Coordinates of C-alpha atoms and ligand atoms in Angstrom, one line a residue:
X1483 CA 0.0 0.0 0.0
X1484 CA 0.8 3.7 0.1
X1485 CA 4.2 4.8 1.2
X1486 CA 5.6 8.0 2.1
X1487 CA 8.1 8.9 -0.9
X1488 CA 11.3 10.6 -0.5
X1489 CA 10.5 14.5 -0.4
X1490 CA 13.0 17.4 0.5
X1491 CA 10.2 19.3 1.9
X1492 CA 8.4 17.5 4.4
X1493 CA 5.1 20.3 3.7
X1494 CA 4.6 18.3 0.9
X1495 CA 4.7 14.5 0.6
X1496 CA 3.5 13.0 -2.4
X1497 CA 3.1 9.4 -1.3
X1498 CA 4.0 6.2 -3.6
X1499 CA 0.9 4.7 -6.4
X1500 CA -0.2 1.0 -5.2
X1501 CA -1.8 -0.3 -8.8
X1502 CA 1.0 -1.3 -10.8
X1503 CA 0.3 -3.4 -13.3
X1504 CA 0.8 -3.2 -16.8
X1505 CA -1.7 -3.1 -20.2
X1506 CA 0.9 -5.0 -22.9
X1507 CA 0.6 -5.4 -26.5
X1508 CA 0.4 -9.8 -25.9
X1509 CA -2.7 -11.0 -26.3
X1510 CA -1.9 -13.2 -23.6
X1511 CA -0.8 -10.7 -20.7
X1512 CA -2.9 -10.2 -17.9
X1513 CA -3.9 -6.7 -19.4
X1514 CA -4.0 -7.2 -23.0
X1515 CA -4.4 -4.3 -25.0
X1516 CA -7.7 -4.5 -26.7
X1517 CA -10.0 -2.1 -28.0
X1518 CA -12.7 -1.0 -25.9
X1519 CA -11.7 -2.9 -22.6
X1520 CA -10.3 -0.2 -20.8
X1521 CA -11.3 3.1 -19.2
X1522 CA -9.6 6.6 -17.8
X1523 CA -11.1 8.4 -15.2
X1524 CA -9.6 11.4 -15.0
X1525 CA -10.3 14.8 -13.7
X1526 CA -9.8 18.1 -16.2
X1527 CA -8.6 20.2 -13.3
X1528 CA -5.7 17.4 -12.3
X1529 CA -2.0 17.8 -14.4
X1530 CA -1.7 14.0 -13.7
X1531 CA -4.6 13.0 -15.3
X1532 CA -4.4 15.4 -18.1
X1533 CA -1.2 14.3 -19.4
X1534 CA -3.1 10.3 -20.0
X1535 CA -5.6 12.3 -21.8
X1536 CA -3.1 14.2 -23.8
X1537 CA -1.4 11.1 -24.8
X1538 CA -4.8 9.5 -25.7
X1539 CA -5.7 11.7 -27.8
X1540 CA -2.3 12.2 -29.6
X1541 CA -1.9 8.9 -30.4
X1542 CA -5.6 8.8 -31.7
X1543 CA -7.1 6.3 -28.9
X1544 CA -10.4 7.5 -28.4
X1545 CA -12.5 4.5 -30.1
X1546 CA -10.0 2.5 -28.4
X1547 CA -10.0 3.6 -24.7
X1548 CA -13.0 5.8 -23.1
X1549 CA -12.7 8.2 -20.9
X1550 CA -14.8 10.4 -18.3
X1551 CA -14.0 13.3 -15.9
X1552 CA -15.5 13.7 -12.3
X1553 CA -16.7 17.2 -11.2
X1554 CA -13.8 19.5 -10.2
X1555 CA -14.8 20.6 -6.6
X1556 CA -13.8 18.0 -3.6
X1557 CA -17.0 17.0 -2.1
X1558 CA -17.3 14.5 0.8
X1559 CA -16.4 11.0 -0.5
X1560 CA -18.7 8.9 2.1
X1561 CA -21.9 9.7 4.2
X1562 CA -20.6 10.4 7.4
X1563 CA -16.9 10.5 6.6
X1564 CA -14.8 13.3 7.2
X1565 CA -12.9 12.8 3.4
X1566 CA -13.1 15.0 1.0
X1567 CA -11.8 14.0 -2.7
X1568 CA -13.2 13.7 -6.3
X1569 CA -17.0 12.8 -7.1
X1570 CA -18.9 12.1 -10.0
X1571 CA -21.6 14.6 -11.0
X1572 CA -25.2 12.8 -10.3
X1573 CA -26.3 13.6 -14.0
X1574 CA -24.7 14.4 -17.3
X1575 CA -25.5 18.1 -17.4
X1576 CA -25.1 18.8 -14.4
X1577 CA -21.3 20.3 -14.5
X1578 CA -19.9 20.4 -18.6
X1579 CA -17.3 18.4 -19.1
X1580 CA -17.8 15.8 -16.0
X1581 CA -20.1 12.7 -16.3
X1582 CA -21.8 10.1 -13.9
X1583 CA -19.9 6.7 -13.9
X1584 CA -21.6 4.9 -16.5
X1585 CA -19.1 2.1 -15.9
X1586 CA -19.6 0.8 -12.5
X1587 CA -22.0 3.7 -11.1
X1588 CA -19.7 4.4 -8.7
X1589 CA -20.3 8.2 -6.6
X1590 CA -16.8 8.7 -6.3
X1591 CA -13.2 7.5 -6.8
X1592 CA -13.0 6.6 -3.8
X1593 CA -15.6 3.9 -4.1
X1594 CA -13.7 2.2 -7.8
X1595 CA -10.6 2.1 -5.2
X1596 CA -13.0 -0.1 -3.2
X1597 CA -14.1 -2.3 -5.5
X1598 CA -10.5 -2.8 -6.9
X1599 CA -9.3 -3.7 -3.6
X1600 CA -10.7 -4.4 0.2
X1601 CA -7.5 -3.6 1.8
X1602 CA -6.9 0.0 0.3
X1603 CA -5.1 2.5 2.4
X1604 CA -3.5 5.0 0.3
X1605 CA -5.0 8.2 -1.8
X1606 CA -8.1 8.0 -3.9
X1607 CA -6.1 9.7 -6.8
X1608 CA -6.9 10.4 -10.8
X1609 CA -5.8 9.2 -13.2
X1610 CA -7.4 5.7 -12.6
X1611 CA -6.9 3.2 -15.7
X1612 CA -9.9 0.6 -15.4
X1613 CA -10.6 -2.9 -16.6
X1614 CA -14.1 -3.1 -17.6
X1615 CA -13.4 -6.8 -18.2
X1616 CA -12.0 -7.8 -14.4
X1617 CA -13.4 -4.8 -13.3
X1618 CA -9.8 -3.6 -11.5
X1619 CA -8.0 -0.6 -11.3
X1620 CA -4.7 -1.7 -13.9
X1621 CA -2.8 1.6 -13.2
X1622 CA -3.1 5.2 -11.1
X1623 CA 0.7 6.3 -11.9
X1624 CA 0.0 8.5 -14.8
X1625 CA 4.2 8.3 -16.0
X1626 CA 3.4 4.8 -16.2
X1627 CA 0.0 5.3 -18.2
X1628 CA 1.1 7.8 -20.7
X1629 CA 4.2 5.0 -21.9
X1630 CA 1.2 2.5 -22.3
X1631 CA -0.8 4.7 -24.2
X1632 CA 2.5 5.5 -26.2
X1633 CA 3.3 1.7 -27.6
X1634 CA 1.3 -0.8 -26.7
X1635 CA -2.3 0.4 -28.0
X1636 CA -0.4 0.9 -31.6
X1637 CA -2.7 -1.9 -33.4
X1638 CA -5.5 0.0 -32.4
X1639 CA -4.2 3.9 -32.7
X1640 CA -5.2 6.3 -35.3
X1641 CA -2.0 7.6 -34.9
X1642 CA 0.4 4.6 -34.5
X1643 CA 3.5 5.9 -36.0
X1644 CA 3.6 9.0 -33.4
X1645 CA 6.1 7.6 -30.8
X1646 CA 6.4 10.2 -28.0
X1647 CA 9.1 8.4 -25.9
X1648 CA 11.6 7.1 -29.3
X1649 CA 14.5 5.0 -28.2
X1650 CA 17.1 7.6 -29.7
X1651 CA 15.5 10.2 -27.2
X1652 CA 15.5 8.3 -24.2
X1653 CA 18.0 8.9 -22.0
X1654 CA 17.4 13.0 -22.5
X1655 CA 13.6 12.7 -22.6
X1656 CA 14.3 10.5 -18.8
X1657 CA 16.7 13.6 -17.6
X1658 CA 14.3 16.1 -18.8
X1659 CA 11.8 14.3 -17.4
X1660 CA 13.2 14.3 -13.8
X1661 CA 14.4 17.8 -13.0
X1662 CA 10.8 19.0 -14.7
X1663 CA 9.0 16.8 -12.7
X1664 CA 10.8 18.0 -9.4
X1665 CA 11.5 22.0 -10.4
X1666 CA 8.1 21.9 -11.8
X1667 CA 5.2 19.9 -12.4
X1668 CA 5.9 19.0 -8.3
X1669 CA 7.5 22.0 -8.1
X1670 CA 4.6 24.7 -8.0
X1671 CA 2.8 22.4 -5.3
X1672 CA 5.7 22.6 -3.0
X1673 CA 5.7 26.5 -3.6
X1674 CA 1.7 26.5 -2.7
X1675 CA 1.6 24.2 0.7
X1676 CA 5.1 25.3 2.0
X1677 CA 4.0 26.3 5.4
X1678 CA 6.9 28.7 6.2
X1679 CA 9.1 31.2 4.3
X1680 CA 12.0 29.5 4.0
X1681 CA 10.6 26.3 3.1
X1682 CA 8.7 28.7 0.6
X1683 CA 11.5 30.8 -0.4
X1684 CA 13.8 27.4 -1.0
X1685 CA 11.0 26.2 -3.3
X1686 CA 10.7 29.2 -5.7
X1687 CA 13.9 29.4 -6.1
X1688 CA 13.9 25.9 -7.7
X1689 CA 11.2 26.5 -9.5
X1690 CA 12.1 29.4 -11.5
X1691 CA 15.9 28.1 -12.1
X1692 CA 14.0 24.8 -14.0
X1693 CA 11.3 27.7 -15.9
X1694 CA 14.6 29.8 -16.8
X1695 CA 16.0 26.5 -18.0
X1696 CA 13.5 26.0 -20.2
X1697 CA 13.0 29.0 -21.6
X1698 CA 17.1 28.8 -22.6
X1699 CA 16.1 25.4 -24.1
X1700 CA 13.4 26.9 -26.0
X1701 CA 15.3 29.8 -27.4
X1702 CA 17.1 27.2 -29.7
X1703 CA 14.8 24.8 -30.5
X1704 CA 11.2 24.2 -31.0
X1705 CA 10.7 21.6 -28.2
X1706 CA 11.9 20.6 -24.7
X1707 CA 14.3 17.5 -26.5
X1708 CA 14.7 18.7 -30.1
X1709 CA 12.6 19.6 -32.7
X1710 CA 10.5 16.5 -32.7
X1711 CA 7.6 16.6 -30.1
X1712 CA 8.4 14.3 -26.8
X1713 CA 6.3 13.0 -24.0
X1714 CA 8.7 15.5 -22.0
X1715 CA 6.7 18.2 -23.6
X1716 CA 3.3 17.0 -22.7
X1717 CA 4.5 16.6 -19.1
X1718 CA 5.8 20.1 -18.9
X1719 CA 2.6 21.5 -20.9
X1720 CA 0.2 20.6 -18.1
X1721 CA 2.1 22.8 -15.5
X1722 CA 2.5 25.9 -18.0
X1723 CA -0.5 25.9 -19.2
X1724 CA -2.5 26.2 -15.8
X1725 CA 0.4 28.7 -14.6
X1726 CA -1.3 32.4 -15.4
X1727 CA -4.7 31.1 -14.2
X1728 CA -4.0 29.2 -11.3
X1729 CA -0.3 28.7 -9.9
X1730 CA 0.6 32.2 -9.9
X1731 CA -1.8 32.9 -7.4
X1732 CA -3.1 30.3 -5.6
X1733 CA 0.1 28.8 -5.3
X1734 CA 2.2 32.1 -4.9
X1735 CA 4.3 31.3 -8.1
X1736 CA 4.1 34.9 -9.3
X1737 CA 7.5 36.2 -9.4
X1738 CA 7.5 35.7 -13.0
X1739 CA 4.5 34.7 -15.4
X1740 CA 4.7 32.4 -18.4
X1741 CA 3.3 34.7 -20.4
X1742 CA 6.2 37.4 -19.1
X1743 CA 8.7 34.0 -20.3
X1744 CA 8.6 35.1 -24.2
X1745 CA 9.8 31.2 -26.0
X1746 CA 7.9 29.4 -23.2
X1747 CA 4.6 31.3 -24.1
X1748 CA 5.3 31.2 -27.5
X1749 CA 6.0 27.0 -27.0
X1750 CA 2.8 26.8 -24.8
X1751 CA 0.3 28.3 -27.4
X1752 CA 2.3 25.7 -29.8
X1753 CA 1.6 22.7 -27.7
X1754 CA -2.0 24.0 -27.0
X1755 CA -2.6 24.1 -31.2
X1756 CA -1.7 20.3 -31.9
X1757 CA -4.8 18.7 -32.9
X1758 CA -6.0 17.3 -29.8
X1759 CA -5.0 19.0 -27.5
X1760 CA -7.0 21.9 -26.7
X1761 CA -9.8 19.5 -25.8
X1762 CA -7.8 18.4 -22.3
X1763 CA -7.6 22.0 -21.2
X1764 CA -11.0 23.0 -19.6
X1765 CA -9.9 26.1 -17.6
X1766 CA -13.0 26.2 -15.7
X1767 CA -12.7 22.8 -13.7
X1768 CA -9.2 24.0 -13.7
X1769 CA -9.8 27.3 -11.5
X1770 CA -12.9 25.8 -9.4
X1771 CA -10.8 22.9 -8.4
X1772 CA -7.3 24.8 -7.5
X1773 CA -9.4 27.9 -5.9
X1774 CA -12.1 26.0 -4.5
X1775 CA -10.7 22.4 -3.1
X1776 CA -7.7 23.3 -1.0
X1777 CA -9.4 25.0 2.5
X1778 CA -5.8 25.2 4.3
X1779 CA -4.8 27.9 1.4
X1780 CA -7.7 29.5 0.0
X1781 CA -10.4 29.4 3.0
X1782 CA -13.6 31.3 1.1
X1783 CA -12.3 29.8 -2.1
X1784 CA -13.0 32.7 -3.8
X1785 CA -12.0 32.2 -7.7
X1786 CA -9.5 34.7 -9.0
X1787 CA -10.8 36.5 -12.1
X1788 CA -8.2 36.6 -14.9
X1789 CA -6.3 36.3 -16.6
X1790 CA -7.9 34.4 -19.5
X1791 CA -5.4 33.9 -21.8
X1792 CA -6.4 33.0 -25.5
X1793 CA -3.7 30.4 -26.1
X1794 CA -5.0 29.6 -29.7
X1795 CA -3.8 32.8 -30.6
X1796 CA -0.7 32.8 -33.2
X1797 CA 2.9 31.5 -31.7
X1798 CA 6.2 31.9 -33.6
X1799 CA 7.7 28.2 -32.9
X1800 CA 7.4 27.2 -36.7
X1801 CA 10.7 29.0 -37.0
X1802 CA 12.3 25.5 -36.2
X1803 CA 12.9 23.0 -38.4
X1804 CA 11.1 19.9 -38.1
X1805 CA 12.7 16.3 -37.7
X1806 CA 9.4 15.0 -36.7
X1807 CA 6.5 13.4 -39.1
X1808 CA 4.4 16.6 -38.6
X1809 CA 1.7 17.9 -40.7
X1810 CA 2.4 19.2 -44.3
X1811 CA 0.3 22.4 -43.1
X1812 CA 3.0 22.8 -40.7
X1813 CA 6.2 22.5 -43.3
X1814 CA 4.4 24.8 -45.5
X1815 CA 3.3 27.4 -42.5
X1816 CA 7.1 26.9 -41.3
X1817 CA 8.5 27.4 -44.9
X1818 CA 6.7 30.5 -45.2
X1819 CA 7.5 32.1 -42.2
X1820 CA 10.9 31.8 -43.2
X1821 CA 10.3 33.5 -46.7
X1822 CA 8.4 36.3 -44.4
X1823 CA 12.1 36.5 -42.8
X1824 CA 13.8 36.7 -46.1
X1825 CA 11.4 39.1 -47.4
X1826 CA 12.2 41.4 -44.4
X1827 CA 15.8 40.6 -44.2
X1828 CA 15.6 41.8 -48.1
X1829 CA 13.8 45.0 -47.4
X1830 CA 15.9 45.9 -44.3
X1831 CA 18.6 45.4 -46.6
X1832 CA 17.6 48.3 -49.6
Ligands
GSH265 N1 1.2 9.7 -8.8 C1 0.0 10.1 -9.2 C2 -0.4 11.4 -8.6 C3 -1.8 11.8 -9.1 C4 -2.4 12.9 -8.2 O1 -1.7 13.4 -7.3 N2 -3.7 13.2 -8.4 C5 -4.3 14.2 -7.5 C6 -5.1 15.3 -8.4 S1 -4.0 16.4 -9.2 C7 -5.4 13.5 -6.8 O2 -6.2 12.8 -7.4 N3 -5.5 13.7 -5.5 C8 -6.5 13.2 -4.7 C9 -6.2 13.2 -3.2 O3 -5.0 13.7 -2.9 O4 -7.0 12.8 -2.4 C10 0.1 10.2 -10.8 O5 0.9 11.0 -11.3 O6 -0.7 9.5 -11.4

């Protein structure tokens, strides 16, 4: 079960995922991969969760693998139970976006954590990957979801060829991965439920030396680990884009904004314009969740108003050549940025 995990700031324990197992491409694994067996349940406002969805839809899973978000405020969990966690809406139109468990009409996450197992002690947590078949939780460690998603649904992906975690990549996409995770993805929460100064002071500091890293990174090159797309930028896209509208002030991560970060804006409105994408970022469970489900921070949870950024507006990262398979659309909107370039390098020049 549950186990405290290592953490420099005792604040802010993240503690260990219990469901482990694995979905594989062989028919005759445990978990085999087939089309319409498994489930996501997810939450729009959780990072985590987002980044399965992400992947889902990047690789072209949705026949595949169905998916359904709870409601975005905390409610209690259990009549008469002091817990407070994530619960399914009791109809369909009741909150947009979240759905009733039409898989095992469940009231909450906490109660497909009780079917899976009797013994459970740890955190009713999204993402949850469920077997409709042996009716289990497979999986609730999203890193561990997305590199399913990533090879072993391929037979049944509309987008097979995309592979977001190559072998080539690897080793930089698994060091990028780590100091992003700890400076930022975990980073921002350790800034919002430091309970001192130092502590709090200690934590910003981290987590503005990994956003100055990336912006460096993104100065020269369109994505986190080269010009080709990586499951490195999927997991740093979750944190950036709820920065402006959430971490900067409920978490106090305002000394500077990603929208103040020039090549990491630019990058963020890229990310957020890859077919797919925009459909995992619903701002409003977003803000109600992070304003309105953490008492200790935000007591009257009152919901900050701005800043409502338009992140489909145009970006400048087709400047970079592209190694990846990307879209023709793209080659020709890259190749004619750079004759916009020519054309004002030739004008400059007269
Ligand atoms: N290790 C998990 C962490 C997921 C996680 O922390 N999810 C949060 C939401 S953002 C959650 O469900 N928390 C519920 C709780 O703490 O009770 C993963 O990455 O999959």
């Amino acid at each position: 079960m549950a186990t405290p995990m290592e953490n420099e700031n005792p604040n802010f324990a993240r503690t260990a995922t219990s469901f482990r197992n694995f979905v594989s491409k062989d028919p005759d694994s445990q978990f085999p991969a087939e089309s319409g067996r498994y489930h996501l349940y997810i939450s729009y406002a959780c990072p985590w969760a987002s980044r399965c969805l992400a992947i889902l839809k990047l690789k072209g899973l949705d026949k595949a693998i169905s998916f359904s978000s709870v409601q975005p405020l905390w409610r209690n969990t259990k009549e008469n139970d002091e817990h407070m966690g994530w619960v399914f809406p009791d109809s369909d139109t009741e909150v947009l976006g979240a759905e009733r468990d039409h898989i095992n009409g469940a009231k909450s996450v906490r109660e497909l954590y009780d079917i899976a197992s009797s013994n459970y002690t740890g955190k009713y947590t999204v993402p949850v990957l469920w077997d409709k078949k042996l009716k289990t939780i497979v999986n609730n460690e999203s890193s561990e979801i997305l590199r399913m998603f990533n090879t072993e649904f391929n037979h049944v992906a509309e987008n097979p060829s995309l592979d977001l975690y190559p072998p080539n990549l690897r080793a930089i996409i698994d060091e990028t991965n780590e100091w992003i995770h700890d400076g930022i993805n975990n980073g921002v929460y350790k800034c919002g439920f430091a309970t001192n100064q130092e502590t709090y002071d200690v934590e910003v500091k981290r987590l503005y030396e990994a956003l100055d890293r990336c912006e460096d990174i993104l100065r020269k090159q369109r994505f986190l680990c080269g010009n080709t797309l990586t499951e490195s930028d999927i997991r740093l896209f979750v944190t950036v884009i709820r920065f402006d509208e959430a971490y900067a002030v409920i978490f106090k991560c305002d000394k500077r904004l990603v929208r103040e970060y020039y090549h990491l804006f630019n990058y963020t409105k890229d990310i957020y314009q890859i077919a797919g994408m925009s459909s995992t970022v619903k701002m409003d469970h977003i803000k109600q969740n992070y304003y309105g489900s953490f008492p200790s921070i935000n007591p009257l949870e009152i919901i900050a108003h701005g800043p409502n950024i338009d992140y489909s507006l145009p970006h400048d990262r087709h400047r970079f050549s592209l190694e990846s398979d990307y879209t023709r659309l793209e080659l020709f909107e890259s190749a004619s940025f750079v004759c916009e370039l020519k054309l004002i390098e030739i004008f400059d020049s007269l």
